[in-house]
Amino acid sequence: MNTRFVILGFGLPDELKDEVFLGDPGMPTQTFKFADNLKESLIQNHSEVFLVSTEPVMNYPANSNAFFKFKRFIDSSGVKGIVLPYINLFILKHLTRFLSGLALLSNILKKSKFDAVIVHGIHSPFLVIACLMKIFFKIKIICIVTDPPVTPKSSGCVEVQARKFDRLIIFYFLKKFDGLIVLSELFIKDNNLSLPYIVLDGFCDNEKFQSDNVDSSGSDKFTFAYAGGLSEEYGVKRLVQAAVQLDNIELFLYGKGPLSEYLTEMSSSFSNINYMGFTPPEKIACTLLKADCLVNPRPSSDSFVRYSFPSKVIEYLALGVPLLTTHLPSMSDDYLSHVLVINDETVSGIVNSLRDISSMSKLELNSLSKKGQAFVFETRSCTAQGLKINQFFNSI
């Protein structure tokens, strides 16, 4: 008999994702990718899935919508789901998501039998809802810890206090779950959690891209590329400051964020800096395949990265293109033989890394990238990770 899961999270059909991308400055690309891969991993292991979702958007007025309506949908995989209605205002967002989610998920579980609720992310309304479902319907609940709770560095006193209270709620209810799926084991250790858990750092698409069959960027220089959120905290500014010091390389950057204006200026001032703007997720893979090396410059000292794992590490390896990355605390040792590591994360250290890689032979780089691609397809494919989730569910 197939296992039946409700995923309480952010899985949406393509048309609703497009609405989010158009109306929200946050660009939740990775949230959507993780949601899609989670769903596919369970389907590929013969589980049935129903999605109870909400749009991962910023509060009004950063997002132009103050109200989000209830919707039903069937996505491209044939999976059915609903979108929760809520008021997109500070505090009211949490309250209305909780009330609508509690009512609608209760109704779903009354009508159909499911084996477990999987909560994607540690969004406090969803954690409380899942714990109530466990009591009311005697159902197993599992949380996938993707983004740890953080206190804003600079905001009003009310928001800071609200975030602190939200954190207390999160950890109180998190301890009531039957099991956790974490991106980094450090989350378990640092928070002294004694729940059953597994580490699942992400997914890679099953489609294999062949970089040998893709035209190059057209540059005579060695090309590096980065795609994703454009913010200083992701190490993007230091990467650019390093790249401008090397005449024999070109750096291509794709995405949007707080550094967009800065990158536009740098692109105008330096011929080897190319800011290409936002590229839709469905097109970015083919674009990145044209690079000689991809870069993940996220600083390893940031406390946030102890508990998260950048999905671009797996995505870049899956493309079969060499990857230069910082050595993040959440990166397990089995990655290290498949990537090129930035050991010194200062601007001068990044300069040295870029220079060293640009002088490596294409044969050596190609051998490394193909081994890395094989590694993630064998160990991080949706099929492999879905099997891991099912085995974990059956063990708790």
Tab-separated table of C-alpha atoms in Angstrom:
chain	number	residue	atom	x	y	z
A	1	MET	CA	0.000	0.000	0.000
A	2	ASN	CA	1.340	3.415	-0.976
A	3	THR	CA	2.227	5.902	1.721
A	4	ARG	CA	0.053	9.020	1.617
A	5	PHE	CA	1.555	12.390	2.582
A	6	VAL	CA	0.136	15.858	3.007
A	7	ILE	CA	2.854	18.447	2.401
A	8	LEU	CA	2.121	21.651	4.295
A	9	GLY	CA	4.350	24.202	2.670
A	10	PHE	CA	4.956	26.137	-0.527
A	11	GLY	CA	4.309	23.822	-3.468
A	12	LEU	CA	2.499	25.701	-6.225
A	13	PRO	CA	1.682	25.112	-9.902
A	14	ASP	CA	3.696	27.062	-12.472
A	15	GLU	CA	1.067	29.731	-13.125
A	16	LEU	CA	0.900	30.667	-9.432
A	17	LYS	CA	4.698	30.700	-9.167
A	18	ASP	CA	4.777	33.162	-12.063
A	19	GLU	CA	2.372	35.431	-10.176
A	20	VAL	CA	4.697	35.374	-7.169
A	21	PHE	CA	7.773	36.171	-9.271
A	22	LEU	CA	5.985	39.118	-10.886
A	23	GLY	CA	4.621	40.592	-7.664
A	24	ASP	CA	7.294	39.882	-5.065
A	25	PRO	CA	10.836	41.284	-4.783
A	26	GLY	CA	12.004	38.337	-2.685
A	27	MET	CA	12.463	35.950	-5.641
A	28	PRO	CA	11.753	32.671	-3.724
A	29	THR	CA	13.266	30.499	-6.467
A	30	GLN	CA	14.993	28.069	-4.125
A	31	THR	CA	11.865	27.644	-1.989
A	32	PHE	CA	9.901	26.602	-5.064
A	33	LYS	CA	12.656	24.291	-6.290
A	34	PHE	CA	12.865	22.533	-2.952
A	35	ALA	CA	9.076	22.171	-2.814
A	36	ASP	CA	8.963	20.706	-6.331
A	37	ASN	CA	11.820	18.289	-5.680
A	38	LEU	CA	10.335	17.164	-2.363
A	39	LYS	CA	7.066	16.370	-4.107
A	40	GLU	CA	8.800	14.583	-6.992
A	41	SER	CA	11.019	12.560	-4.648
A	42	LEU	CA	7.965	11.127	-2.903
A	43	ILE	CA	6.084	10.472	-6.152
A	44	GLN	CA	9.072	8.637	-7.628
A	45	ASN	CA	9.010	6.345	-4.611
A	46	HIS	CA	5.329	5.512	-5.198
A	47	SER	CA	3.892	7.751	-2.482
A	48	GLU	CA	0.708	9.768	-2.897
A	49	VAL	CA	0.937	13.479	-2.218
A	50	PHE	CA	-1.552	16.252	-1.503
A	51	LEU	CA	-0.332	19.858	-1.253
A	52	VAL	CA	-1.599	22.420	1.245
A	53	SER	CA	0.336	25.523	0.317
A	54	THR	CA	0.820	29.226	0.705
A	55	GLU	CA	2.691	31.800	-1.349
A	56	PRO	CA	6.179	32.541	0.084
A	57	VAL	CA	5.924	36.309	-0.259
A	58	MET	CA	7.062	39.408	1.611
A	59	ASN	CA	4.587	41.398	3.681
A	60	TYR	CA	2.511	44.166	2.121
A	61	PRO	CA	3.511	46.744	0.877
A	62	ALA	CA	6.819	45.121	-0.214
A	63	ASN	CA	4.502	42.718	-1.990
A	64	SER	CA	1.691	44.581	-3.703
A	65	ASN	CA	-1.000	42.105	-2.587
A	66	ALA	CA	-2.546	42.593	0.847
A	67	PHE	CA	-4.971	39.669	0.444
A	68	PHE	CA	-4.454	36.196	-1.005
A	69	LYS	CA	-7.463	34.090	-1.940
A	70	PHE	CA	-8.272	30.398	-1.537
A	71	LYS	CA	-7.523	28.334	-4.651
A	72	ARG	CA	-7.649	24.715	-5.747
A	73	PHE	CA	-5.182	23.375	-8.293
A	74	ILE	CA	-3.782	20.363	-10.095
A	75	ASP	CA	-0.136	20.848	-11.016
A	76	SER	CA	1.793	19.559	-14.036
A	77	SER	CA	2.564	16.296	-12.193
A	78	GLY	CA	-1.142	15.652	-11.654
A	79	VAL	CA	-0.839	16.375	-7.923
A	80	LYS	CA	-3.844	18.059	-6.336
A	81	GLY	CA	-3.619	20.837	-3.807
A	82	ILE	CA	-5.079	23.949	-2.273
A	83	VAL	CA	-3.708	27.419	-1.567
A	84	LEU	CA	-4.570	28.921	1.810
A	85	PRO	CA	-6.290	32.319	1.985
A	86	TYR	CA	-4.678	34.908	4.268
A	87	ILE	CA	-4.119	38.592	4.970
A	88	ASN	CA	-0.606	39.599	3.953
A	89	LEU	CA	0.076	42.021	6.803
A	90	PHE	CA	2.557	41.771	9.672
A	91	ILE	CA	1.265	39.443	12.447
A	92	LEU	CA	-2.075	39.025	10.639
A	93	LYS	CA	-0.272	36.875	8.071
A	94	HIS	CA	0.639	34.295	10.706
A	95	LEU	CA	-2.767	34.422	12.385
A	96	THR	CA	-4.829	34.077	9.192
A	97	ARG	CA	-2.571	31.373	7.742
A	98	PHE	CA	-3.012	29.454	11.006
A	99	LEU	CA	-6.803	29.791	11.042
A	100	SER	CA	-7.330	28.930	7.373
A	101	GLY	CA	-4.775	26.126	7.469
A	102	LEU	CA	-6.289	24.597	10.592
A	103	ALA	CA	-9.809	24.620	9.152
A	104	LEU	CA	-8.911	23.398	5.678
A	105	LEU	CA	-6.399	20.705	6.672
A	106	SER	CA	-8.787	19.378	9.330
A	107	ASN	CA	-11.462	19.052	6.654
A	108	ILE	CA	-9.057	17.217	4.334
A	109	LEU	CA	-8.008	14.727	7.014
A	110	LYS	CA	-11.635	14.110	7.966
A	111	LYS	CA	-12.485	13.135	4.396
A	112	SER	CA	-9.371	11.121	3.486
A	113	LYS	CA	-6.858	9.035	5.384
A	114	PHE	CA	-3.230	10.151	5.206
A	115	ASP	CA	-0.192	8.596	6.871
A	116	ALA	CA	1.752	11.751	7.696
A	117	VAL	CA	1.914	15.510	7.434
A	118	ILE	CA	5.269	16.836	6.224
A	119	VAL	CA	5.849	20.488	7.078
A	120	HIS	CA	8.224	22.202	4.653
A	121	GLY	CA	10.069	24.873	6.620
A	122	ILE	CA	9.706	26.040	10.208
A	123	HIS	CA	6.859	28.487	9.697
A	124	SER	CA	5.242	28.705	13.131
A	125	PRO	CA	1.571	28.595	11.990
A	126	PHE	CA	2.286	25.371	10.123
A	127	LEU	CA	4.107	23.808	13.079
A	128	VAL	CA	1.172	24.504	15.395
A	129	ILE	CA	-1.315	23.186	12.838
A	130	ALA	CA	0.678	19.960	12.395
A	131	CYS	CA	0.868	19.380	16.153
A	132	LEU	CA	-2.909	19.807	16.430
A	133	MET	CA	-3.414	17.358	13.555
A	134	LYS	CA	-1.254	14.866	15.444
A	135	ILE	CA	-3.576	15.159	18.441
A	136	PHE	CA	-6.871	15.195	16.551
A	137	PHE	CA	-6.132	12.561	13.903
A	138	LYS	CA	-3.313	10.451	15.436
A	139	ILE	CA	-1.161	11.125	12.394
A	140	LYS	CA	2.645	11.253	12.209
A	141	ILE	CA	4.210	14.650	11.657
A	142	ILE	CA	7.640	15.406	10.188
A	143	CYS	CA	9.267	18.799	9.748
A	144	ILE	CA	11.862	19.650	7.123
A	145	VAL	CA	14.036	22.381	8.619
A	146	THR	CA	15.081	24.558	5.694
A	147	ASP	CA	15.397	28.132	6.968
A	148	PRO	CA	16.203	28.594	10.666
A	149	PRO	CA	14.472	31.420	12.551
A	150	VAL	CA	16.478	34.633	12.688
A	151	THR	CA	16.012	37.911	14.517
A	152	PRO	CA	16.110	40.890	12.126
A	153	LYS	CA	19.267	42.971	12.486
A	154	SER	CA	17.603	46.309	11.886
A	155	SER	CA	13.864	46.722	12.309
A	156	GLY	CA	11.362	48.204	14.671
A	157	CYS	CA	11.137	47.102	18.272
A	158	VAL	CA	7.732	45.516	17.718
A	159	GLU	CA	9.030	43.336	14.884
A	160	VAL	CA	12.100	42.260	16.863
A	161	GLN	CA	9.971	41.250	19.834
A	162	ALA	CA	7.481	39.482	17.583
A	163	ARG	CA	10.296	37.495	15.934
A	164	LYS	CA	11.691	36.519	19.343
A	165	PHE	CA	8.248	35.311	20.442
A	166	ASP	CA	7.856	33.462	17.153
A	167	ARG	CA	11.165	31.693	17.778
A	168	LEU	CA	9.919	30.494	21.187
A	169	ILE	CA	6.790	29.087	19.544
A	170	ILE	CA	8.832	27.374	16.844
A	171	PHE	CA	11.112	25.470	19.210
A	172	TYR	CA	8.310	24.607	21.633
A	173	PHE	CA	6.256	22.917	18.927
A	174	LEU	CA	9.207	21.549	16.972
A	175	LYS	CA	10.010	19.276	19.922
A	176	LYS	CA	6.567	17.671	19.589
A	177	PHE	CA	7.238	16.345	16.085
A	178	ASP	CA	7.822	12.649	15.410
A	179	GLY	CA	10.932	13.383	13.382
A	180	LEU	CA	12.992	16.087	11.708
A	181	ILE	CA	14.682	16.291	8.322
A	182	VAL	CA	17.532	18.799	8.491
A	183	LEU	CA	19.891	20.291	5.932
A	184	SER	CA	22.691	20.331	8.492
A	185	GLU	CA	23.313	18.141	11.537
A	186	LEU	CA	24.539	21.269	13.333
A	187	PHE	CA	20.918	22.374	13.794
A	188	ILE	CA	20.277	19.300	15.941
A	189	LYS	CA	23.479	19.649	17.948
A	190	ASP	CA	23.354	23.404	18.544
A	191	ASN	CA	19.744	23.281	19.756
A	192	ASN	CA	20.116	20.088	21.846
A	193	LEU	CA	17.248	18.337	20.086
A	194	SER	CA	16.674	14.683	20.901
A	195	LEU	CA	14.191	13.862	18.132
A	196	PRO	CA	14.801	11.217	15.466
A	197	TYR	CA	16.303	12.930	12.426
A	198	ILE	CA	18.042	12.484	9.114
A	199	VAL	CA	20.256	14.871	7.159
A	200	LEU	CA	19.002	15.615	3.668
A	201	ASP	CA	20.900	18.542	2.188
A	202	GLY	CA	18.916	18.876	-1.014
A	203	PHE	CA	17.916	17.402	-4.344
A	204	CYS	CA	19.204	17.425	-7.881
A	205	ASP	CA	17.056	17.095	-10.957
A	206	ASN	CA	17.149	13.719	-12.646
A	207	GLU	CA	17.719	15.245	-16.075
A	208	LYS	CA	21.414	15.148	-16.941
A	209	PHE	CA	22.752	18.138	-18.803
A	210	GLN	CA	25.690	17.586	-21.076
A	211	SER	CA	27.955	20.622	-21.045
A	212	ASP	CA	29.940	19.204	-23.972
A	213	ASN	CA	26.970	19.890	-26.252
A	214	VAL	CA	26.450	23.512	-25.228
A	215	ASP	CA	28.002	26.478	-26.974
A	216	SER	CA	30.503	28.420	-24.897
A	217	SER	CA	29.872	31.956	-23.690
A	218	GLY	CA	31.657	33.300	-26.768
A	219	SER	CA	34.415	34.839	-24.684
A	220	ASP	CA	38.099	34.186	-25.303
A	221	LYS	CA	38.661	34.554	-21.576
A	222	PHE	CA	38.060	32.006	-18.808
A	223	THR	CA	34.469	32.580	-17.663
A	224	PHE	CA	33.044	32.307	-14.154
A	225	ALA	CA	29.324	32.562	-13.411
A	226	TYR	CA	27.066	33.077	-10.402
A	227	ALA	CA	23.262	32.912	-10.293
A	228	GLY	CA	20.962	33.641	-7.389
A	229	GLY	CA	20.222	36.296	-4.813
A	230	LEU	CA	22.405	39.351	-5.266
A	231	SER	CA	23.261	40.485	-1.755
A	232	GLU	CA	26.432	41.238	0.138
A	233	GLU	CA	25.672	38.545	2.718
A	234	TYR	CA	25.922	35.929	-0.056
A	235	GLY	CA	29.500	37.010	-0.821
A	236	VAL	CA	28.607	38.473	-4.209
A	237	LYS	CA	30.272	41.842	-3.624
A	238	ARG	CA	33.585	40.261	-2.616
A	239	LEU	CA	33.435	38.003	-5.668
A	240	VAL	CA	33.025	41.028	-7.938
A	241	GLN	CA	35.773	42.964	-6.151
A	242	ALA	CA	38.084	40.017	-6.750
A	243	ALA	CA	37.119	39.505	-10.390
A	244	VAL	CA	37.871	43.092	-11.411
A	245	GLN	CA	41.519	42.509	-10.467
A	246	LEU	CA	42.012	39.806	-13.102
A	247	ASP	CA	42.111	40.769	-16.754
A	248	ASN	CA	42.207	37.189	-18.026
A	249	ILE	CA	38.754	36.208	-16.714
A	250	GLU	CA	35.142	37.260	-17.140
A	251	LEU	CA	32.441	37.074	-14.484
A	252	PHE	CA	28.767	36.695	-15.411
A	253	LEU	CA	26.106	37.347	-12.756
A	254	TYR	CA	22.415	36.428	-12.981
A	255	GLY	CA	19.634	37.313	-10.568
A	256	LYS	CA	18.281	40.250	-8.629
A	257	GLY	CA	18.586	41.694	-5.162
A	258	PRO	CA	19.994	44.613	-3.158
A	259	LEU	CA	23.213	44.639	-5.213
A	260	SER	CA	21.493	44.949	-8.589
A	261	GLU	CA	22.250	48.656	-8.925
A	262	TYR	CA	25.836	48.170	-7.752
A	263	LEU	CA	26.362	45.382	-10.292
A	264	THR	CA	24.903	47.514	-13.074
A	265	GLU	CA	27.480	50.203	-12.245
A	266	MET	CA	30.340	47.700	-12.030
A	267	SER	CA	29.286	46.139	-15.316
A	268	SER	CA	29.496	49.565	-16.965
A	269	SER	CA	32.860	50.370	-15.389
A	270	PHE	CA	34.691	47.069	-15.893
A	271	SER	CA	34.652	45.145	-19.165
A	272	ASN	CA	35.069	41.752	-17.487
A	273	ILE	CA	32.025	42.147	-15.198
A	274	ASN	CA	28.759	41.195	-16.886
A	275	TYR	CA	25.517	41.683	-14.963
A	276	MET	CA	22.853	39.890	-16.985
A	277	GLY	CA	19.804	40.625	-14.821
A	278	PHE	CA	17.184	38.101	-13.787
A	279	THR	CA	16.946	34.920	-15.853
A	280	PRO	CA	13.849	32.710	-15.389
A	281	PRO	CA	14.558	29.447	-13.505
A	282	GLU	CA	13.615	27.322	-16.504
A	283	LYS	CA	16.304	29.006	-18.621
A	284	ILE	CA	19.153	29.489	-16.171
A	285	ALA	CA	20.578	25.953	-16.426
A	286	CYS	CA	21.327	26.220	-20.149
A	287	THR	CA	22.837	29.654	-19.556
A	288	LEU	CA	25.158	28.434	-16.795
A	289	LEU	CA	26.351	25.539	-18.924
A	290	LYS	CA	28.230	28.052	-21.068
A	291	ALA	CA	30.569	28.982	-18.184
A	292	ASP	CA	33.971	27.428	-17.564
A	293	CYS	CA	33.415	27.432	-13.802
A	294	LEU	CA	30.502	28.233	-11.481
A	295	VAL	CA	30.947	30.013	-8.145
A	296	ASN	CA	29.244	29.793	-4.748
A	297	PRO	CA	30.873	32.594	-2.718
A	298	ARG	CA	28.621	32.471	0.372
A	299	PRO	CA	30.742	33.287	3.466
A	300	SER	CA	31.251	30.275	5.714
A	301	SER	CA	31.429	32.468	8.843
A	302	ASP	CA	27.802	33.594	8.603
A	303	SER	CA	25.872	31.984	11.479
A	304	PHE	CA	22.926	31.341	9.145
A	305	VAL	CA	24.855	28.871	6.994
A	306	ARG	CA	25.457	26.520	9.918
A	307	TYR	CA	21.905	25.240	9.513
A	308	SER	CA	21.287	25.671	5.793
A	309	PHE	CA	22.798	24.180	2.681
A	310	PRO	CA	22.811	26.232	-0.534
A	311	SER	CA	20.905	24.279	-3.131
A	312	LYS	CA	23.071	25.820	-5.846
A	313	VAL	CA	25.966	23.561	-4.745
A	314	ILE	CA	23.989	20.476	-5.785
A	315	GLU	CA	22.456	22.201	-8.805
A	316	TYR	CA	25.828	23.383	-10.075
A	317	LEU	CA	27.417	19.939	-9.635
A	318	ALA	CA	24.469	18.372	-11.477
A	319	LEU	CA	25.180	20.573	-14.495
A	320	GLY	CA	28.576	18.948	-14.967
A	321	VAL	CA	30.426	22.278	-14.768
A	322	PRO	CA	33.347	22.793	-12.327
A	323	LEU	CA	32.317	24.419	-9.051
A	324	LEU	CA	34.330	26.824	-6.904
A	325	THR	CA	32.800	27.187	-3.433
A	326	THR	CA	33.510	28.252	0.087
A	327	HIS	CA	33.772	25.402	2.612
A	328	LEU	CA	30.486	25.808	4.438
A	329	PRO	CA	30.008	24.233	7.910
A	330	SER	CA	27.014	22.289	6.599
A	331	MET	CA	28.960	20.788	3.695
A	332	SER	CA	29.740	17.155	4.411
A	333	ASP	CA	33.179	15.764	3.620
A	334	ASP	CA	31.909	13.663	0.715
A	335	TYR	CA	31.586	16.848	-1.367
A	336	LEU	CA	35.186	17.946	-0.968
A	337	SER	CA	36.712	15.651	-3.575
A	338	HIS	CA	34.243	16.979	-6.184
A	339	VAL	CA	34.571	20.755	-5.751
A	340	LEU	CA	37.237	23.467	-5.806
A	341	VAL	CA	37.414	25.223	-2.433
A	342	ILE	CA	37.972	28.881	-1.570
A	343	ASN	CA	40.171	28.501	1.514
A	344	ASP	CA	40.738	32.230	2.050
A	345	GLU	CA	37.458	34.142	1.780
A	346	THR	CA	38.989	37.627	1.724
A	347	VAL	CA	38.990	39.506	-1.569
A	348	SER	CA	42.685	38.734	-2.069
A	349	GLY	CA	42.043	35.066	-1.280
A	350	ILE	CA	39.242	34.907	-3.843
A	351	VAL	CA	41.541	36.577	-6.381
A	352	ASN	CA	44.058	33.769	-5.838
A	353	SER	CA	41.369	31.097	-6.231
A	354	LEU	CA	40.049	32.605	-9.461
A	355	ARG	CA	43.574	32.965	-10.835
A	356	ASP	CA	44.553	29.382	-9.940
A	357	ILE	CA	41.450	27.853	-11.499
A	358	SER	CA	41.679	29.893	-14.686
A	359	SER	CA	45.149	28.431	-15.226
A	360	MET	CA	44.054	24.798	-14.785
A	361	SER	CA	43.809	22.545	-17.813
A	362	LYS	CA	40.381	21.967	-19.339
A	363	LEU	CA	41.015	18.212	-19.108
A	364	GLU	CA	41.556	18.385	-15.358
A	365	LEU	CA	38.511	20.569	-14.838
A	366	ASN	CA	36.335	18.359	-17.027
A	367	SER	CA	37.358	15.224	-15.113
A	368	LEU	CA	36.493	16.889	-11.796
A	369	SER	CA	33.107	18.138	-13.011
A	370	LYS	CA	32.036	14.782	-14.457
A	371	LYS	CA	32.869	12.983	-11.209
A	372	GLY	CA	30.925	15.613	-9.275
A	373	GLN	CA	27.950	15.225	-11.571
A	374	ALA	CA	27.946	11.444	-11.139
A	375	PHE	CA	28.218	11.879	-7.365
A	376	VAL	CA	25.104	14.047	-6.991
A	377	PHE	CA	23.034	12.016	-9.415
A	378	GLU	CA	23.794	8.870	-7.490
A	379	THR	CA	23.369	10.234	-3.971
A	380	ARG	CA	21.163	13.381	-4.227
A	381	SER	CA	18.703	12.506	-6.967
A	382	CYS	CA	14.997	12.814	-6.210
A	383	THR	CA	14.721	9.027	-6.301
A	384	ALA	CA	17.548	8.518	-3.793
A	385	GLN	CA	16.339	11.242	-1.450
A	386	GLY	CA	12.706	10.112	-1.665
A	387	LEU	CA	13.752	6.603	-0.670
A	388	LYS	CA	15.614	8.098	2.282
A	389	ILE	CA	12.500	10.021	3.394
A	390	ASN	CA	10.272	6.950	3.122
A	391	GLN	CA	12.725	4.820	5.077
A	392	PHE	CA	12.887	7.488	7.761
A	393	PHE	CA	9.082	7.692	7.957
A	394	ASN	CA	8.836	3.933	8.386
A	395	SER	CA	11.450	4.019	11.169
A	396	ILE	CA	9.674	6.511	13.437
